Coordinates of C-alpha atoms in Angstrom, one line a residue:
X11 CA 45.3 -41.7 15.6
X12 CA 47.0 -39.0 14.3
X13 CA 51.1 -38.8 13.6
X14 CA 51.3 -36.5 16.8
X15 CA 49.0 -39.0 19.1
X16 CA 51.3 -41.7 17.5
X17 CA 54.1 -40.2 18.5
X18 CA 53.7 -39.1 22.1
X19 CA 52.1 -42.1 22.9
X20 CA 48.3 -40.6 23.4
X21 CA 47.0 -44.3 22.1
X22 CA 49.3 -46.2 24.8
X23 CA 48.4 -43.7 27.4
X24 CA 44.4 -43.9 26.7
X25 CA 44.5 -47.9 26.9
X26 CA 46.4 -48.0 30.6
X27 CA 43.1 -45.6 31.4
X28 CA 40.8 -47.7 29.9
X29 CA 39.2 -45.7 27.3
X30 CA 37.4 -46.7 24.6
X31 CA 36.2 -45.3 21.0
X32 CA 32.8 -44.9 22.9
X33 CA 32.6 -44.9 26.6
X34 CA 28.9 -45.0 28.8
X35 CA 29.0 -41.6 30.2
X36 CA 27.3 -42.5 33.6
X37 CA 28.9 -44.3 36.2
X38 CA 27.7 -45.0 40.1
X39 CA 32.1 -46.5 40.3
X40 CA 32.1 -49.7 38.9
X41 CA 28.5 -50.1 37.3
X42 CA 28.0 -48.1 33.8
X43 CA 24.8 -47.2 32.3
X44 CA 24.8 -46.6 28.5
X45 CA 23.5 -43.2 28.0
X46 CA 22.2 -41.7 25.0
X47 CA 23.2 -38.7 22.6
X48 CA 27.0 -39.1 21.8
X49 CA 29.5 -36.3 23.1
X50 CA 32.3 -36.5 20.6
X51 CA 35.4 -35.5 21.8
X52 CA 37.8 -33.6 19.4
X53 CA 41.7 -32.7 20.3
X54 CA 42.5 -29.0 19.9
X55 CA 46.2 -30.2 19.3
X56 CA 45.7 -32.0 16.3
X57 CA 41.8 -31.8 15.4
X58 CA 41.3 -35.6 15.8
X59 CA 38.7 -37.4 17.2
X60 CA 39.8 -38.9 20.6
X61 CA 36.6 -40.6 21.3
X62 CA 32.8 -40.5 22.8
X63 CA 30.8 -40.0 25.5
X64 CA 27.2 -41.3 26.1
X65 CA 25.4 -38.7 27.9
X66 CA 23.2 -39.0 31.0
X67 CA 19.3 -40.1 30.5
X68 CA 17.1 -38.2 33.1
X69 CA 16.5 -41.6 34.6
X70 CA 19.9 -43.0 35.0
X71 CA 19.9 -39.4 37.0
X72 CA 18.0 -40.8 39.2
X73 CA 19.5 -44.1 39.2
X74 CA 22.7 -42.7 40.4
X75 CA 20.8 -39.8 42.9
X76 CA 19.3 -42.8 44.6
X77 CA 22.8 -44.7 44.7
X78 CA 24.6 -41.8 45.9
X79 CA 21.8 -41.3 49.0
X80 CA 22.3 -45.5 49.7
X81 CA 26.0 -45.3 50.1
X82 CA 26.0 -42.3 52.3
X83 CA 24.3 -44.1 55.0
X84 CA 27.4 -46.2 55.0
X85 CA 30.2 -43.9 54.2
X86 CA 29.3 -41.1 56.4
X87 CA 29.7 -43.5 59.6
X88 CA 32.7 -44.9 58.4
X89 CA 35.3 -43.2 61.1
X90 CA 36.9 -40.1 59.1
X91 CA 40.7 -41.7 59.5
X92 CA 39.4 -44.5 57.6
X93 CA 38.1 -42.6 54.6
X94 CA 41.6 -40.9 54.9
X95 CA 42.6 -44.2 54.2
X96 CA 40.6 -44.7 51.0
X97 CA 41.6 -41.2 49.7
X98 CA 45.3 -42.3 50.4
X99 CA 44.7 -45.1 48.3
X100 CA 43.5 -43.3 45.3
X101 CA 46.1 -40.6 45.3
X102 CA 48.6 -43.8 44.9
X103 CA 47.1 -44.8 42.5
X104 CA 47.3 -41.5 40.9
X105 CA 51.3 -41.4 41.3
X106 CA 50.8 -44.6 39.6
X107 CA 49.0 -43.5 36.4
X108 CA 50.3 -39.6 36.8
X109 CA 52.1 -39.7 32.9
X110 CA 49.0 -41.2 31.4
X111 CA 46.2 -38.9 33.4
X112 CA 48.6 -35.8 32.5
X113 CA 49.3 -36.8 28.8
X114 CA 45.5 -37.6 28.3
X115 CA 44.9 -33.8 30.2
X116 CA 47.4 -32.5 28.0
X117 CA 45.9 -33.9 24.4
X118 CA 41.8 -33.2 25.7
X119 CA 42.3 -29.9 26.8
X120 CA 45.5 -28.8 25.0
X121 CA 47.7 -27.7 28.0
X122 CA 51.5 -28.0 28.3
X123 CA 52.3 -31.5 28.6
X124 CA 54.1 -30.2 31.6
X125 CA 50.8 -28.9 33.0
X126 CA 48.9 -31.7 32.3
X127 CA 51.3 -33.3 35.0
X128 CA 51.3 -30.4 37.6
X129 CA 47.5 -30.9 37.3
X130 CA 47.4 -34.4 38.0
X131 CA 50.3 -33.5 40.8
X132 CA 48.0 -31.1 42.6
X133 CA 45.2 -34.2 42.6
X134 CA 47.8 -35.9 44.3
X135 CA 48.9 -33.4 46.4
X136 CA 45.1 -32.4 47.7
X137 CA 44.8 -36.6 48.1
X138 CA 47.5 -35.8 51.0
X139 CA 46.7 -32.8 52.4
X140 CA 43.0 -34.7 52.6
X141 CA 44.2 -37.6 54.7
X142 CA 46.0 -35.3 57.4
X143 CA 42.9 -33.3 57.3
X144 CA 41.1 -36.5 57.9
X145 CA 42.0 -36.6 61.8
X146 CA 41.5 -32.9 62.1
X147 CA 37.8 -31.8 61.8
X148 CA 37.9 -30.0 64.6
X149 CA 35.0 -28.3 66.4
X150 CA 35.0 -26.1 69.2
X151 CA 34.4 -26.1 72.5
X152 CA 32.6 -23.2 74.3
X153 CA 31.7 -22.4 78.5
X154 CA 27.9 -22.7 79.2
X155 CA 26.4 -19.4 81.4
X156 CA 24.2 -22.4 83.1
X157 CA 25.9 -24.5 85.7
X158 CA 26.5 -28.0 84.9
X159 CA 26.3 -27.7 81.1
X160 CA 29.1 -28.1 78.8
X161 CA 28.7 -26.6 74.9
X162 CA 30.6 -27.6 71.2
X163 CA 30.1 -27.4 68.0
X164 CA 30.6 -30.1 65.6
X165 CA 30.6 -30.8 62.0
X166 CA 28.6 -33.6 60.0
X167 CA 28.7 -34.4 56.3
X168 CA 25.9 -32.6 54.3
X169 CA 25.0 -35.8 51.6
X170 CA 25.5 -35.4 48.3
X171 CA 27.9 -32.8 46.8
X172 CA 27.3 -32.0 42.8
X173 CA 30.3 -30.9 41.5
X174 CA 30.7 -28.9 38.1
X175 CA 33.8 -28.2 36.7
X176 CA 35.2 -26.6 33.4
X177 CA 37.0 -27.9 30.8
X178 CA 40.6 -25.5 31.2
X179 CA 40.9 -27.8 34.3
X180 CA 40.2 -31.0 33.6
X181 CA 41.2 -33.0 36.7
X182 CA 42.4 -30.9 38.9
X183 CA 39.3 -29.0 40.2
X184 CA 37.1 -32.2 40.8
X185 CA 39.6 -33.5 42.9
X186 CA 39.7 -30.4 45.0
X187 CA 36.4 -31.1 46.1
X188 CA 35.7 -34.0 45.8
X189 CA 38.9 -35.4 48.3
X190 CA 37.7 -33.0 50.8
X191 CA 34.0 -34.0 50.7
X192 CA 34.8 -38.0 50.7
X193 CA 36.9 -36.6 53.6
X194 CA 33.9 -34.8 55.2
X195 CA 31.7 -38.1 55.0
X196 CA 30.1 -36.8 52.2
X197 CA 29.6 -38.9 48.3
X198 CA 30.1 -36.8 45.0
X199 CA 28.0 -36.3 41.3
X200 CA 30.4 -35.1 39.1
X201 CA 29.7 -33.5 35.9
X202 CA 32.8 -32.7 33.7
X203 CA 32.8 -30.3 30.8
X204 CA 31.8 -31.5 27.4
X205 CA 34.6 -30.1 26.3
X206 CA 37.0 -32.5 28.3
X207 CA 34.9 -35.5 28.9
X208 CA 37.3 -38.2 28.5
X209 CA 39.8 -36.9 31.5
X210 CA 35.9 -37.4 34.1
X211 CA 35.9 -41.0 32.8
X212 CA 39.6 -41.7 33.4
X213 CA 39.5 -40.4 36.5
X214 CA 35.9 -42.2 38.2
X215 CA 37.7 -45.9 36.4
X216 CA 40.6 -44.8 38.6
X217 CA 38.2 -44.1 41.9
X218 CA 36.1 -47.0 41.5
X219 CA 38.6 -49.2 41.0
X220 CA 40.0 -48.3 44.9
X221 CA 36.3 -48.3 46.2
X222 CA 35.6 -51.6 44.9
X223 CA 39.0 -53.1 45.8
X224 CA 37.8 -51.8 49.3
X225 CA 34.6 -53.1 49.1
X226 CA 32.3 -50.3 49.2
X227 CA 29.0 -49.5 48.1
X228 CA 28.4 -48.1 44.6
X229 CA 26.9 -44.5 44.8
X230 CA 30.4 -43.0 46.6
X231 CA 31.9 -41.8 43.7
X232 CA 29.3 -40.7 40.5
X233 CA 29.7 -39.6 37.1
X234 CA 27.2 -38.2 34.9
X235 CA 27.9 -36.2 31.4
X236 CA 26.2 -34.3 29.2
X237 CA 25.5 -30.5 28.1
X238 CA 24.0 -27.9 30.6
X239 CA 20.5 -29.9 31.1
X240 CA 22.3 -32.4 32.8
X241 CA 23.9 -30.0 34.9
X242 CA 20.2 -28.5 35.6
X243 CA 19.2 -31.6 36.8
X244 CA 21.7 -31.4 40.0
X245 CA 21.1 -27.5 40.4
X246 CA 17.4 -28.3 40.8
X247 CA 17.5 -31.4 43.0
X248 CA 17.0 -30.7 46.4
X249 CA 18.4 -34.1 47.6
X250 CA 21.6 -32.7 46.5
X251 CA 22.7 -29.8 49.3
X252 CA 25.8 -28.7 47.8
X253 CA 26.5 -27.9 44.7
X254 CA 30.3 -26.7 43.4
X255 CA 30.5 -25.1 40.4
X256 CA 33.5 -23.9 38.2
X257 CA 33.1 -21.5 34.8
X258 CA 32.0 -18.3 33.5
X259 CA 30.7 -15.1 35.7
X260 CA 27.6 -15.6 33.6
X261 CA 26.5 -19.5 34.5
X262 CA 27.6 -19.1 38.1
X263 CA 25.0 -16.4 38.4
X264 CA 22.3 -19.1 37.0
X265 CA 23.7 -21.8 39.2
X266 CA 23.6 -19.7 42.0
X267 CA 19.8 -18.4 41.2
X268 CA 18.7 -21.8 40.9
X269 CA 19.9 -23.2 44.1
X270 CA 19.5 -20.3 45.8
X271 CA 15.8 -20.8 45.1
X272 CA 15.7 -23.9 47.0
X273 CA 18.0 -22.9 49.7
X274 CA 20.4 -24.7 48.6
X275 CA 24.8 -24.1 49.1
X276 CA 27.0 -23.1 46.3
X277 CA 30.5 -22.9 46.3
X278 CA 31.3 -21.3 43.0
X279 CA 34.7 -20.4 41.3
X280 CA 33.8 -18.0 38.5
X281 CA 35.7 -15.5 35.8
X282 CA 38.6 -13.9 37.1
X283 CA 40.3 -10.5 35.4
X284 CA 43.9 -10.4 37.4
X285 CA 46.4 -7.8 37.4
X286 CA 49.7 -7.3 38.0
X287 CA 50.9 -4.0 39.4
X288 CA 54.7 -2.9 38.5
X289 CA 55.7 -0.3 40.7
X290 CA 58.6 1.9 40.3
X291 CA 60.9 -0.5 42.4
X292 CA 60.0 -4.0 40.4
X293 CA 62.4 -6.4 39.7
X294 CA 61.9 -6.4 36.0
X295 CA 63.7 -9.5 35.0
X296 CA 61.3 -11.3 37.7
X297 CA 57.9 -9.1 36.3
X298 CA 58.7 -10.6 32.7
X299 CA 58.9 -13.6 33.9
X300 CA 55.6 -13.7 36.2
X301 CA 53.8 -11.2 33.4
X302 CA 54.4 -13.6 30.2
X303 CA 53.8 -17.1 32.7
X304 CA 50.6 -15.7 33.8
X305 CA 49.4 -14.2 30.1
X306 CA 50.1 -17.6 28.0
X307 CA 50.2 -20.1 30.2
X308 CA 47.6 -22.5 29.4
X309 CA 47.0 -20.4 26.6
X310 CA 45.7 -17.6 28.8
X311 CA 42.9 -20.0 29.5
X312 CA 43.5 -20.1 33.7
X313 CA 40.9 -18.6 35.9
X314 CA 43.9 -16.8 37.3
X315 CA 45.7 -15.7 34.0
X316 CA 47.4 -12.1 33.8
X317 CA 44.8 -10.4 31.9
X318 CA 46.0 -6.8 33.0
X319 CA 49.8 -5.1 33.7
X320 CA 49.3 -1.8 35.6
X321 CA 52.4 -0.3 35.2
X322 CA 54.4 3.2 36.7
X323 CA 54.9 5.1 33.8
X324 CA 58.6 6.4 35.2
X325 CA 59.0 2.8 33.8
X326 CA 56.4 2.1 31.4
X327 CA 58.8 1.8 28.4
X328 CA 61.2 -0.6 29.8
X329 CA 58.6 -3.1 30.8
X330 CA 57.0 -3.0 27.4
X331 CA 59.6 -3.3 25.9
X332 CA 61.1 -6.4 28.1
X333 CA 57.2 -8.1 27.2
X334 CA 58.0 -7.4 23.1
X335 CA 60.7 -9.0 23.8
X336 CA 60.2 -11.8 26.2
X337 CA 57.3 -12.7 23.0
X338 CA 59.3 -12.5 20.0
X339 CA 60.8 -15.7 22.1
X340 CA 57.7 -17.9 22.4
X341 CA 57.1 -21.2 20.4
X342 CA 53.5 -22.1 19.7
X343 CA 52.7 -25.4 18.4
X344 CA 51.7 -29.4 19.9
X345 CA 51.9 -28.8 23.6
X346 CA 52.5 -32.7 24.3
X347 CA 56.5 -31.4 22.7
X348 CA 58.1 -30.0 25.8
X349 CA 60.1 -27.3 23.6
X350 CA 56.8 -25.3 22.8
X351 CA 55.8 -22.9 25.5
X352 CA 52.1 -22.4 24.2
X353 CA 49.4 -24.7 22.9
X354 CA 45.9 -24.6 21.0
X355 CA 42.7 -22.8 22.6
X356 CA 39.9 -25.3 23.5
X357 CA 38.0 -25.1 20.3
X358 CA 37.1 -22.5 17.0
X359 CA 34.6 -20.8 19.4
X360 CA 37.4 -19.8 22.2
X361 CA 38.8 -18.6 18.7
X362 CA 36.2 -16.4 17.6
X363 CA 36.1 -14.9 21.2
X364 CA 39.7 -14.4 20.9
X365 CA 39.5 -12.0 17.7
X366 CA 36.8 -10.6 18.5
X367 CA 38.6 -8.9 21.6
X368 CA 41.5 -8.2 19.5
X369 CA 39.1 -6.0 17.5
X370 CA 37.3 -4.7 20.3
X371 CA 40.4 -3.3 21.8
X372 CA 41.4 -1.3 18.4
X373 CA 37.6 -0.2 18.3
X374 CA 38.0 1.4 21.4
X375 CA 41.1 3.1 21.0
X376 CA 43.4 1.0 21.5
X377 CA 46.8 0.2 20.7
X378 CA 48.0 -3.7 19.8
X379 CA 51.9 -3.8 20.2
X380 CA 51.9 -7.5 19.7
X381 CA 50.1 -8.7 16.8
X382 CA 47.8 -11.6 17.2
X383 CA 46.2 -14.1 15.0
X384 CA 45.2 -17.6 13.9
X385 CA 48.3 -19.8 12.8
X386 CA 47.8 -21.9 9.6
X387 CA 49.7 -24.8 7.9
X388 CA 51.3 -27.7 8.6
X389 CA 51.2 -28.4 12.7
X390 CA 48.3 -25.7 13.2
X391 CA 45.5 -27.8 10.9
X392 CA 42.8 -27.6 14.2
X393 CA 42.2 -24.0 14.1
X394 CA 42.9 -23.7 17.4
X395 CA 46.4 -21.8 17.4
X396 CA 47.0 -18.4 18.1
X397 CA 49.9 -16.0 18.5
X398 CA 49.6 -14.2 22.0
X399 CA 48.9 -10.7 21.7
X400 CA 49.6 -7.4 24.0
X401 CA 47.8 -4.1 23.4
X402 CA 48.0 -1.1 25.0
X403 CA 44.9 0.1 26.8
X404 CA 43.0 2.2 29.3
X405 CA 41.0 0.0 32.5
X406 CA 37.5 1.8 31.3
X407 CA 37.9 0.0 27.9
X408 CA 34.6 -2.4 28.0
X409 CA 36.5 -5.4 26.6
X410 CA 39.1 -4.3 29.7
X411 CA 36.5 -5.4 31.8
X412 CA 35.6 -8.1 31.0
X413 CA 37.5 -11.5 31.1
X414 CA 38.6 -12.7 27.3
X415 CA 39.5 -16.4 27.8
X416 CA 42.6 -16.0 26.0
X417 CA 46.6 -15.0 25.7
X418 CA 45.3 -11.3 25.3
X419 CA 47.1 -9.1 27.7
X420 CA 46.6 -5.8 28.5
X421 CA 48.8 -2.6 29.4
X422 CA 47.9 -0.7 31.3
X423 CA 49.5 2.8 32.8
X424 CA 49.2 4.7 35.8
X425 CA 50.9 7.8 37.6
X426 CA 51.7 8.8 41.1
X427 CA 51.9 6.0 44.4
X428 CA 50.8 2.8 44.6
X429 CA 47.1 3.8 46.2
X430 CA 46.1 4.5 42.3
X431 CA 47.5 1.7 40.9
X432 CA 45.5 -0.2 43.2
X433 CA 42.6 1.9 42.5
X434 CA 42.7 0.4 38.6
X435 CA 43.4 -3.1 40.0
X436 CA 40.6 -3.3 42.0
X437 CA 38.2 -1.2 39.3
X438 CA 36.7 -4.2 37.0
X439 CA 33.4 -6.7 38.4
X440 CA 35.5 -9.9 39.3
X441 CA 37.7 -10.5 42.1
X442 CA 39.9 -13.3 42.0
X443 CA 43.9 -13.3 42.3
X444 CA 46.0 -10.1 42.0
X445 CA 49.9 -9.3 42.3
X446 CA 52.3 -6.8 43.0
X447 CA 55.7 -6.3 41.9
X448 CA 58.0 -4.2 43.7
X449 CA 60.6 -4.4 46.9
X450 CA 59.6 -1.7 48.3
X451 CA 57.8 -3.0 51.8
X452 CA 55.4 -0.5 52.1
X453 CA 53.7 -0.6 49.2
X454 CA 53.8 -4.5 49.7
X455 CA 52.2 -3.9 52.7
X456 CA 49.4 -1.1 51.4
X457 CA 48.6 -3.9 48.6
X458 CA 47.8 -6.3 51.7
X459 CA 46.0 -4.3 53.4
X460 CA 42.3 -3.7 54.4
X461 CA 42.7 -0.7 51.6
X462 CA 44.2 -3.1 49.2
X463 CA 43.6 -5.5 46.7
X464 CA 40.1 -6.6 46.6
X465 CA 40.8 -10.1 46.0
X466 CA 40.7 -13.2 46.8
X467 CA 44.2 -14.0 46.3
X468 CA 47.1 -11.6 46.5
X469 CA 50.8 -12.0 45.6
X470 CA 53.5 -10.1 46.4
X471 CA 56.6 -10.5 43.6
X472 CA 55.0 -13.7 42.3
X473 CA 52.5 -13.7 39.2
X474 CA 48.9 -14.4 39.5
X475 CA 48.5 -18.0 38.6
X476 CA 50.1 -20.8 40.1
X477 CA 48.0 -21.0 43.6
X478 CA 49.3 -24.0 46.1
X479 CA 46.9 -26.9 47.5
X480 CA 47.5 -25.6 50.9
X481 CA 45.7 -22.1 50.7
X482 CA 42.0 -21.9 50.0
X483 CA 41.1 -21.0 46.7
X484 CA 38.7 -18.5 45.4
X485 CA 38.0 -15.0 44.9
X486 CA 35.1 -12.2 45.7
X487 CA 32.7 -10.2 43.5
X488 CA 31.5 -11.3 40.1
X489 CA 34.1 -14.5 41.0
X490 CA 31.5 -16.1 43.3
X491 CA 32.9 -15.7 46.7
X492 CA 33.6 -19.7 46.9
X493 CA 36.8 -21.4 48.3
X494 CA 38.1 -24.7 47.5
X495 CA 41.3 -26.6 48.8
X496 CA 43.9 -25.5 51.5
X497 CA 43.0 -23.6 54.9
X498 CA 39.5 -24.8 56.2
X499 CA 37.6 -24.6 52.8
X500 CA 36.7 -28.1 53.8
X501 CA 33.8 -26.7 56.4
X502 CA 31.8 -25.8 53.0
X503 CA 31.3 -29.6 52.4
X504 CA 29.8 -30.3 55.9
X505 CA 27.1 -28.8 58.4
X506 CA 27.8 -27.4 61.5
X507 CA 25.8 -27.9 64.8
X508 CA 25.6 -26.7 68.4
X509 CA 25.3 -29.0 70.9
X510 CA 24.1 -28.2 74.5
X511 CA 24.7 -30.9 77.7
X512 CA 23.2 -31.0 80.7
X513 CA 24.7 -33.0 83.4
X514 CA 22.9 -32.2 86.5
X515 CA 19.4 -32.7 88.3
X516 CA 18.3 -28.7 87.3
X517 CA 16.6 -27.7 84.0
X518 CA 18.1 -23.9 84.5
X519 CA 17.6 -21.8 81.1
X520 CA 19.2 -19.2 79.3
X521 CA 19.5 -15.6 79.7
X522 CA 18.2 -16.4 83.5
X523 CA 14.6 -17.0 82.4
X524 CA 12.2 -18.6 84.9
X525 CA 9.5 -21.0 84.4
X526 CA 8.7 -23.0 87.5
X527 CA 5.9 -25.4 87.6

């Protein structure tokens, strides 16, 4: 371990999670299979080598597909209260480990050890909102145009739910889905990113060990690793009817091909390009705030990061210059050291992508106000650092369009009311969250509307990242349409049916059809 694991602990913190130098990579909860194929795993804060990950063998695949099917004949039966139970359990058990998880989020992924905690506190806070939810899967009930027939709808689990997520949330997206669809009656496949493999082992050892102190079946809770393939094996498997998947624009459209070719669900979170719109009556001090948040938090590697300010011009000057200044303040370096407000990228290719917008921008006319670049020496020796950068753009630029995942922000200008500004807002291919800035209600109110922001998620004098458990998650367009968490995104995870009764003597049909015999 390096000086900076030493220091904050990361070895302590990795032994109260039980990993290893070399952990199986394939789990059914408490039974591990060994894998093949190493995943090393490498820390973006300091470059070292955390540990390994066996990956997934097509037929421990199927080992854990025919698991999964065994112990939903049990858990699906089990009254939904019950389950709430179980899910209770494991989110105390999450309070319990909740520095560990987040320091172990924070060193794998290279968040702010302060985000690595907020991430493991939305697990915990999805783990309640799941067990009130647990007594409410309501259906509905509807009047019959026969006599003497009563009609509802209810909801049954779907199976097995296959769950992808990405590496920039570790923890935190699994859980999303996968304490709703325990919830639902349904057991969960997870595959993790290979970029963040460790965080999926520590967190099915922290699931299994609740199911078996329960004693319940293996197969509720699954784990496989590995790179894409492994992935393709749950996109293609029809015995799995759900399949959630978190990441690019560009492998939600293959995951989304692929199981739509079997008629299959997906509920897919994809590539977001946010803006924030600065009208002419913004608080400022509160737009710096949200802006710079939103641009380098996480290193500008959130779904929902700012990637675009669409700013008045009566004021274009004065917010620019606020941002210049509001960076000049920032301090990049070990994100586990609660003074720094920015940490590493994921790895030398997030890098790459990162200069290689940086020149785009200039190519295209461009104008960088903020210089970026890769920091060097002593702190900085993963290659992974880099100085948050602003240019100065237009919304038709092509690298404008398309989502860098990086602290690259954008400013952009616009003229006249608020109905243009949304115009630029709502002009790029993906549609996740969106914000306004101003106290004026009315354009609050035209940024809500049906004419508004085309998004999935829209703010009103708040930034763009930051969403709560309780609303549902997702956005539209090129984002994938999917929603995860609050509101009733749990009726993705189940299947609903109509039932018709009959209570009386008569066989009377519908639509006042006769058939006598």
């Amino acid at each position: 371990m390096s000086n900076v694991a030493t220091s904050f602990g990361i070895e302590e913190a990795l032994q109260e999670l039980g990993i290893k130098e070399t952990n199986h990579g394939t789990s059914t909860g408490s039974n591990w299979m060994p894998g093949e194929n190493e995943i090393a795993s490498y820390s973006p804060v300091d470059g070292d080598l955390i540990g390994k990950v066996t990956s997934t063998t097509k037929e421990e695949y199927e080992q854990v597909i025919a698991t999964a099917t065994e112990a939903f004949k049990t858990w699906r039966v089990m009254p939904a209260p019950q389950r709430g139970e179980i899910v209770r359990q494991f989110g105390e058990e999450l309070r319990r480990l909740k520095e560990p998880l987040g320091k172990l989020v924070s060193y794998e992924m290279g968040k702010s050890y302060q985000e690595g905690l907020g991430e493991v506190q939305e697990m915990i806070d999805i783990c309640d909102f799941a067990v009130g939810l647990s007594r409410q899967l309501h259906g509905l009930t509807m009047h019959s145009e026969r006599p003497g027939h009563r009609m509802y709808e209810q909801y049954h689990p779907l199976g097995i739910v296959g769950i992808i997520s990405a590496f920039n949330f570790p923890v935190a997206v699994w859980s999303w889905n996968t304490a709703l669809a325990w919830i639902c009656g349904d057991v969960c496949v997870w595959k993790p990113s290979e970029k963040a493999p460790l965080c999926g082992i520590a967190c099915q050892k922290i699931a299994a060990k609740v199911f078996e102190d329960n004693n319940l079946p293996e197969g509720i809770s699954c784990l496989i690793n590995g790179d894409y393939k492994v992935g393709e094996y749950m996109t293609q498997d029809g015995r799995v009817p759900l399949i959630s998947a978190t990441g690019s624009t560009r492998m939600g459209k293959i995951v989304a091909k692929t199981v739509g070719e079997r008629l299959g669900k997906s509920l897919l979170e994809l590539g977001g390009n946010n803006a924030i719109i600065v009208t002419p009556d913004a608080d400022i001090k509160m737009t710096v705030i949200g802006a710079v948040f939103g641009a380098v938090g996480t290193a500008g590697q959130r779904c929902t990061s700012t990637r675009r300010l669409i700013i008045h011009e009566s004021i274009y000057d004065q917010v620019k210059n606020a941002l210049v200044d509001a960076y000049g303040q920032l301090r990049i370096g070990n994100p586990l050291d609660e003074n720094n407000h920015v940490g590493p990228l994921i790895d030398t290719d997030a890098v790459a992508m990162y200069n290689q917008a940086l020149e785009k921008v200039v190519a295209e006319g461009g104008n960088i106000i903020v210089e970026g670049g890769v920091l060097e020496g002593e702190g900085y020796e993963s290659g992974c650092y880099v100085k948050p950068a602003i240019a100065e753009a237009n919304n038709s630029f092509e690298i404008v369009q398309h989502e860098t995942f990086a602290p690259v922000l954008y400013l952009l200008k616009y003229s006249g009311d608020v109905v243009n500004a949304i115009d630029v807002q709502n002009g790029v291919a993906q549609g996740l969250s969106s914000a306004i800035m101003t106290n004026n209600l009315r354009e609050a109110e035209r940024f809500l509307s049906h004419a508004g922001s085309d998004c999935g998620i829209a703010n009103v004098n708040i930034g763009t990242s930051g969403a709560e458990i309780g609303g549902a998650f997702g956005g539209e367009k090129e984002t994938g349409g999917g929603r995860e968490s609050g509101s009733d995104a749990w009726k993705v995870y189940m299947r609903r049916q109509t039932n018709t009764i009959n209570y009386t003597t008569e066989l009377p049909l519908a639509q006042g059809i006769k058939f006598d015999l």
